[in-house]
Coordinates of N, CA and C in Angstrom, one line a residue:
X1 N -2.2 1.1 -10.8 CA -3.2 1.9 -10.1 C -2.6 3.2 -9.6
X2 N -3.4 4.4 -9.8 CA -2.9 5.5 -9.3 C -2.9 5.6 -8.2
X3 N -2.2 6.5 -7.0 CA -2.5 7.0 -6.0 C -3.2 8.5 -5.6
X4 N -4.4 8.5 -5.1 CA -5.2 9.9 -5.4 C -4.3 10.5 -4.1
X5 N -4.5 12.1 -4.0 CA -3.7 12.9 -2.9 C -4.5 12.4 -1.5
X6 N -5.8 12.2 -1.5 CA -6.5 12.0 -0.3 C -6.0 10.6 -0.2
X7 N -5.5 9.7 -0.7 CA -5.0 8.2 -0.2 C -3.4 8.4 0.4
X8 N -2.8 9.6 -0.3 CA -1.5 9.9 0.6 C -1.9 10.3 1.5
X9 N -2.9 11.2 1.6 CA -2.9 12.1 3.3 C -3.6 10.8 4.3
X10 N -4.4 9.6 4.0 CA -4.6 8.9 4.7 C -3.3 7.7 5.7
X11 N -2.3 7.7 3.9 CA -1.3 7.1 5.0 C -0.4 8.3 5.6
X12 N -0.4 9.4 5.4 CA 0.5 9.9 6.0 C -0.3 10.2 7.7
X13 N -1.3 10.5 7.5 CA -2.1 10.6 8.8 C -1.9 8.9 9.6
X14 N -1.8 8.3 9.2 CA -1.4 6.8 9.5 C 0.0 6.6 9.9
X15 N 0.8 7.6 9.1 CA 2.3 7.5 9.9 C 2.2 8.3 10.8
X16 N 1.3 9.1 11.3 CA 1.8 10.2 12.0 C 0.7 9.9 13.3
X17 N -0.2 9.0 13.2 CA -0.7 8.2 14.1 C 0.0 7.2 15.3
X18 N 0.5 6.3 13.5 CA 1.6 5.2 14.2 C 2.9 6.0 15.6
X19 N 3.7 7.4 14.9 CA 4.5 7.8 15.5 C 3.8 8.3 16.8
X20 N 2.8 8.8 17.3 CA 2.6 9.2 18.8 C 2.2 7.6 19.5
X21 N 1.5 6.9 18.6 CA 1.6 5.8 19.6 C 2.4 5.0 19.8
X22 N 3.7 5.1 18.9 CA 5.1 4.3 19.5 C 6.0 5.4 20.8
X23 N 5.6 6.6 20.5 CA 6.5 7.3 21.0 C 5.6 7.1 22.8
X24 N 4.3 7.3 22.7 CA 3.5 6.6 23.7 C 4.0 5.2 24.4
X25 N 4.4 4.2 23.8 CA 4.7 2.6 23.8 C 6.1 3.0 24.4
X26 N 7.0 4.0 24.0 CA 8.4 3.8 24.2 C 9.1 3.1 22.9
X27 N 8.5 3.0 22.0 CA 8.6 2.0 20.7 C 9.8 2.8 19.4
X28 N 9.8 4.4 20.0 CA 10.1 5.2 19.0 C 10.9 6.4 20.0
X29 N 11.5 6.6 19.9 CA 12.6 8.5 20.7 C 12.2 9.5 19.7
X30 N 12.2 10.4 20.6 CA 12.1 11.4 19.9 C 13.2 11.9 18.8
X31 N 14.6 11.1 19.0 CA 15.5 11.5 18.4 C 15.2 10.3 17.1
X32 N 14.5 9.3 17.2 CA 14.2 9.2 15.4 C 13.2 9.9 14.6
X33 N 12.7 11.1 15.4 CA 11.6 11.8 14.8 C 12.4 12.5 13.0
X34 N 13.4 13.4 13.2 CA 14.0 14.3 12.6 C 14.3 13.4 11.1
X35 N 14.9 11.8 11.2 CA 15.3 11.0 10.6 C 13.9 10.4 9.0
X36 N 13.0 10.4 10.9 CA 11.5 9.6 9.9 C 11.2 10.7 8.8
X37 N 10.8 12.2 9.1 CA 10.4 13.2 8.9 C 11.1 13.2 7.2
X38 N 12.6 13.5 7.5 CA 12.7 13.6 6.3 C 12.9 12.2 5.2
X39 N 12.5 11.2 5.4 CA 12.2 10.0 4.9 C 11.1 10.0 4.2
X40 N 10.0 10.3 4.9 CA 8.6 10.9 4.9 C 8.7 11.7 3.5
X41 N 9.1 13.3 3.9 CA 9.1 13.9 3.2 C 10.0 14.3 1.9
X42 N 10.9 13.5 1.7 CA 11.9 13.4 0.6 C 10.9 12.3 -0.1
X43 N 9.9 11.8 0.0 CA 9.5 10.6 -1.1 C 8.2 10.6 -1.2
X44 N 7.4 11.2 -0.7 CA 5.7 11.0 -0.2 C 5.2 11.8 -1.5
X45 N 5.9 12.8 -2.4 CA 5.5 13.7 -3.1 C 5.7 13.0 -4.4
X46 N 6.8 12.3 -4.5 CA 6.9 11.6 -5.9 C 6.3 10.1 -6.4
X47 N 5.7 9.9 -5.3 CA 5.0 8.6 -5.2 C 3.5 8.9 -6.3
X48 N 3.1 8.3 -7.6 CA 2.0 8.1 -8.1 C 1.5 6.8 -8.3
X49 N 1.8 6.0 -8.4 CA 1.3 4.7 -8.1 C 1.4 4.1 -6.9
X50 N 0.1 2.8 -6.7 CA 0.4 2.2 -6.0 C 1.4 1.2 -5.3
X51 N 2.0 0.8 -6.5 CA 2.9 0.2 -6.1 C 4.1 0.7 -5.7
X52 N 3.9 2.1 -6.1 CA 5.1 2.6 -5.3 C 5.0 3.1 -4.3
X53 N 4.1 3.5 -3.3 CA 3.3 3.3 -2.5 C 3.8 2.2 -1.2
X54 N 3.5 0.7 -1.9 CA 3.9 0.0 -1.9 C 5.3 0.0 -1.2
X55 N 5.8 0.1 -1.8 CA 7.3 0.1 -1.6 C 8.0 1.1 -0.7
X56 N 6.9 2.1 -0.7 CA 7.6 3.2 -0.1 C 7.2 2.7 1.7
X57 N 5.9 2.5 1.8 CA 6.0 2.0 2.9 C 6.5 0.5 3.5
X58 N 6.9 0.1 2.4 CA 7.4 -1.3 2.9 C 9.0 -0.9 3.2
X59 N 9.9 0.4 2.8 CA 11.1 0.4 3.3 C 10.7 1.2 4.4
X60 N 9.7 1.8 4.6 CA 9.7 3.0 6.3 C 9.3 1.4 7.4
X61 N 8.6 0.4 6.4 CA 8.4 -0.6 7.7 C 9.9 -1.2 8.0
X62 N 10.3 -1.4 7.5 CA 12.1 -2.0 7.3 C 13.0 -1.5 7.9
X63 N 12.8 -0.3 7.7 CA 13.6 0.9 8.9 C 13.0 1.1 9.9
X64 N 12.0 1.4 10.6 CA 11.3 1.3 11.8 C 9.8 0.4 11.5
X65 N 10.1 -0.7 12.6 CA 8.7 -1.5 12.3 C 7.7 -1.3 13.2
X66 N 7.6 -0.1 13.5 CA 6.0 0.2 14.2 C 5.4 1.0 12.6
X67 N 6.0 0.9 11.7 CA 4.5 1.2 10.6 C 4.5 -0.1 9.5
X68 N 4.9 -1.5 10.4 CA 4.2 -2.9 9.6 C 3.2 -2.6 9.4
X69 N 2.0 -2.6 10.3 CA 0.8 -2.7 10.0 C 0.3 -1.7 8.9
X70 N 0.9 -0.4 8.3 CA 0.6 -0.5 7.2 C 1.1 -0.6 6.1
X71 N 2.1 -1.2 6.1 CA 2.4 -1.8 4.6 C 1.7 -2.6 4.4
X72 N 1.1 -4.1 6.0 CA 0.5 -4.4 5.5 C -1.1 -4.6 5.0
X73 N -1.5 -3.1 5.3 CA -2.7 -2.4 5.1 C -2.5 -2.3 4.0
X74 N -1.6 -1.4 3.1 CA -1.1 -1.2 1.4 C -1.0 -2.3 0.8
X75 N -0.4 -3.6 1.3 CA -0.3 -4.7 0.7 C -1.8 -5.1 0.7
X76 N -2.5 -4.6 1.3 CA -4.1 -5.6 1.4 C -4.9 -5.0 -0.1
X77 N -4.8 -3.7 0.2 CA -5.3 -3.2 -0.9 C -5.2 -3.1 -2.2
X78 N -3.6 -3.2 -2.7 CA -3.2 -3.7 -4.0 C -3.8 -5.0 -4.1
X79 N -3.5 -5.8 -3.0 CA -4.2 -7.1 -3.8 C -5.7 -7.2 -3.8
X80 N -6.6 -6.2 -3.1 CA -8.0 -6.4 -3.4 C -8.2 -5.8 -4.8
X81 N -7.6 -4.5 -5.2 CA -7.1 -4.0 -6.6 C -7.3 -4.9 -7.6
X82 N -6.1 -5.9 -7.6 CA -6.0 -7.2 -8.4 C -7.1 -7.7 -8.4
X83 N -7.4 -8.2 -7.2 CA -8.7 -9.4 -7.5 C -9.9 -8.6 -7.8
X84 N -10.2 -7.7 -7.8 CA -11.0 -6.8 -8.5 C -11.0 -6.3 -10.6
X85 N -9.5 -6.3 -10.4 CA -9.4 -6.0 -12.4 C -9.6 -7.6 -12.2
X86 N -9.3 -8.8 -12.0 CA -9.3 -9.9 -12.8 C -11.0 -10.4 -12.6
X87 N -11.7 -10.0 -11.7 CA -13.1 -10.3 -11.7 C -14.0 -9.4 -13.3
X88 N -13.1 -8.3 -13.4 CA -14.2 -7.4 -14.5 C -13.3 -8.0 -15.6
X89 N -12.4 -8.7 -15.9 CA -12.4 -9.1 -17.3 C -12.2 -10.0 -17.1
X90 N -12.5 -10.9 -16.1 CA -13.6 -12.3 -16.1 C -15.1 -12.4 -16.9
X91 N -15.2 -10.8 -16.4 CA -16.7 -10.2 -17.1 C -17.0 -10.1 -17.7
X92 N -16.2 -9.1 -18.1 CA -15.8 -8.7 -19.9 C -15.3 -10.2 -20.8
X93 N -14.9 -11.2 -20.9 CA -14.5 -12.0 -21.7 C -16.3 -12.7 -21.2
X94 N -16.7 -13.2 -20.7 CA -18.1 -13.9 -20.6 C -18.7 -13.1 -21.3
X95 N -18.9 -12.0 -21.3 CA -19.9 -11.4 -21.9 C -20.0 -10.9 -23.4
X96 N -18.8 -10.9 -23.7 CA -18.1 -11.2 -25.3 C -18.5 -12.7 -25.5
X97 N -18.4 -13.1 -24.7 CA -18.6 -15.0 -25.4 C -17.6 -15.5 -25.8
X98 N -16.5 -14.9 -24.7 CA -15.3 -15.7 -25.0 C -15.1 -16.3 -23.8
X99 N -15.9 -17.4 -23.3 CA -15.8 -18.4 -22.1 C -14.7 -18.9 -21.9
X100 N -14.1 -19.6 -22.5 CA -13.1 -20.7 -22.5 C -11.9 -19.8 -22.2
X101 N -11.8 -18.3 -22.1 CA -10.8 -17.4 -21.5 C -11.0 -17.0 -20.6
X102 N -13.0 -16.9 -20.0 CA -12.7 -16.6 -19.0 C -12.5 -17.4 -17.9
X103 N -13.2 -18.5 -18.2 CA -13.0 -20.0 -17.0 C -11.5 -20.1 -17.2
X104 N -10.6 -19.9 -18.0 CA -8.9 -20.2 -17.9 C -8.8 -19.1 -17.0
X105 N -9.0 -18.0 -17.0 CA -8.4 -16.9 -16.3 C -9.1 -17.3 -14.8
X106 N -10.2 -17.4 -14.5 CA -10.9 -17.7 -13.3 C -10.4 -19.2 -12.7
X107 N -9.8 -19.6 -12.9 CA -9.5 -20.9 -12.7 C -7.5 -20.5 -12.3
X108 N -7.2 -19.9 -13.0 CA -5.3 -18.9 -12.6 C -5.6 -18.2 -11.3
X109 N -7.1 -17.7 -11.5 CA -7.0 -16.7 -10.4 C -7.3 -17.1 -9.1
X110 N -7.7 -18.4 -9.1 CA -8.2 -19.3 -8.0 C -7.5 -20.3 -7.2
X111 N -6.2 -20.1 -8.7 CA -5.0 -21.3 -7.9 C -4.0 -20.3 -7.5
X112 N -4.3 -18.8 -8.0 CA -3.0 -18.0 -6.8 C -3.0 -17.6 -5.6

């Protein structure tokens, strides 16, 4: 799944939320600002998928964990992603009349 520019300005405005309110909490110095910044900015631009996305904010949570909460926001949404393509060609195979693929697939998707 791609990542549109307005879904990066959403997490970035989300990192830049998270940072005044750690820096508020005492959670964050101003001396990791310079560090995050170019972390941020060395990788935010090459990111086109989700899942890299993904990743990207799951190493800024790894390195400072005041932006858990959105990796695991990013992690929520790939997987609603998922459970979304496997509902439309649940769809798509019922509606071809190919049942017995889609009850196998709906039935995988319900034991993950």
């Amino acid at each position: 799944m791609g990542v549109t520019a307005d879904h990066k300005e959403e997490v970035i405005k989300s990192i830049v939320e998270s940072i005044i309110q750690a820096l508020e909490n005492s959670n964050l110095s101003e001396a990791d600002l310079p560090e995050i910044g170019k972390f941020v900015l060395a990788r935010i631009d090459n990111i086109q998928t989700h899942d890299e996305l993904v990743l990207f904010v799951g190493e800024l949570a790894t390195k400072w964990s005041v932006f858990k909460h959105i990796e695991s926001s990013e992690k929520a949404v790939a997987e609603r992603h998922d459970e979304l393509q496997t509902a439309e060609k649940i769809g798509d195979l019922a509606t071809s009349g190919r049942i017995e693929e889609a009850l196998g697939l709906a039935k995988k998707a319900t034991e993950e």
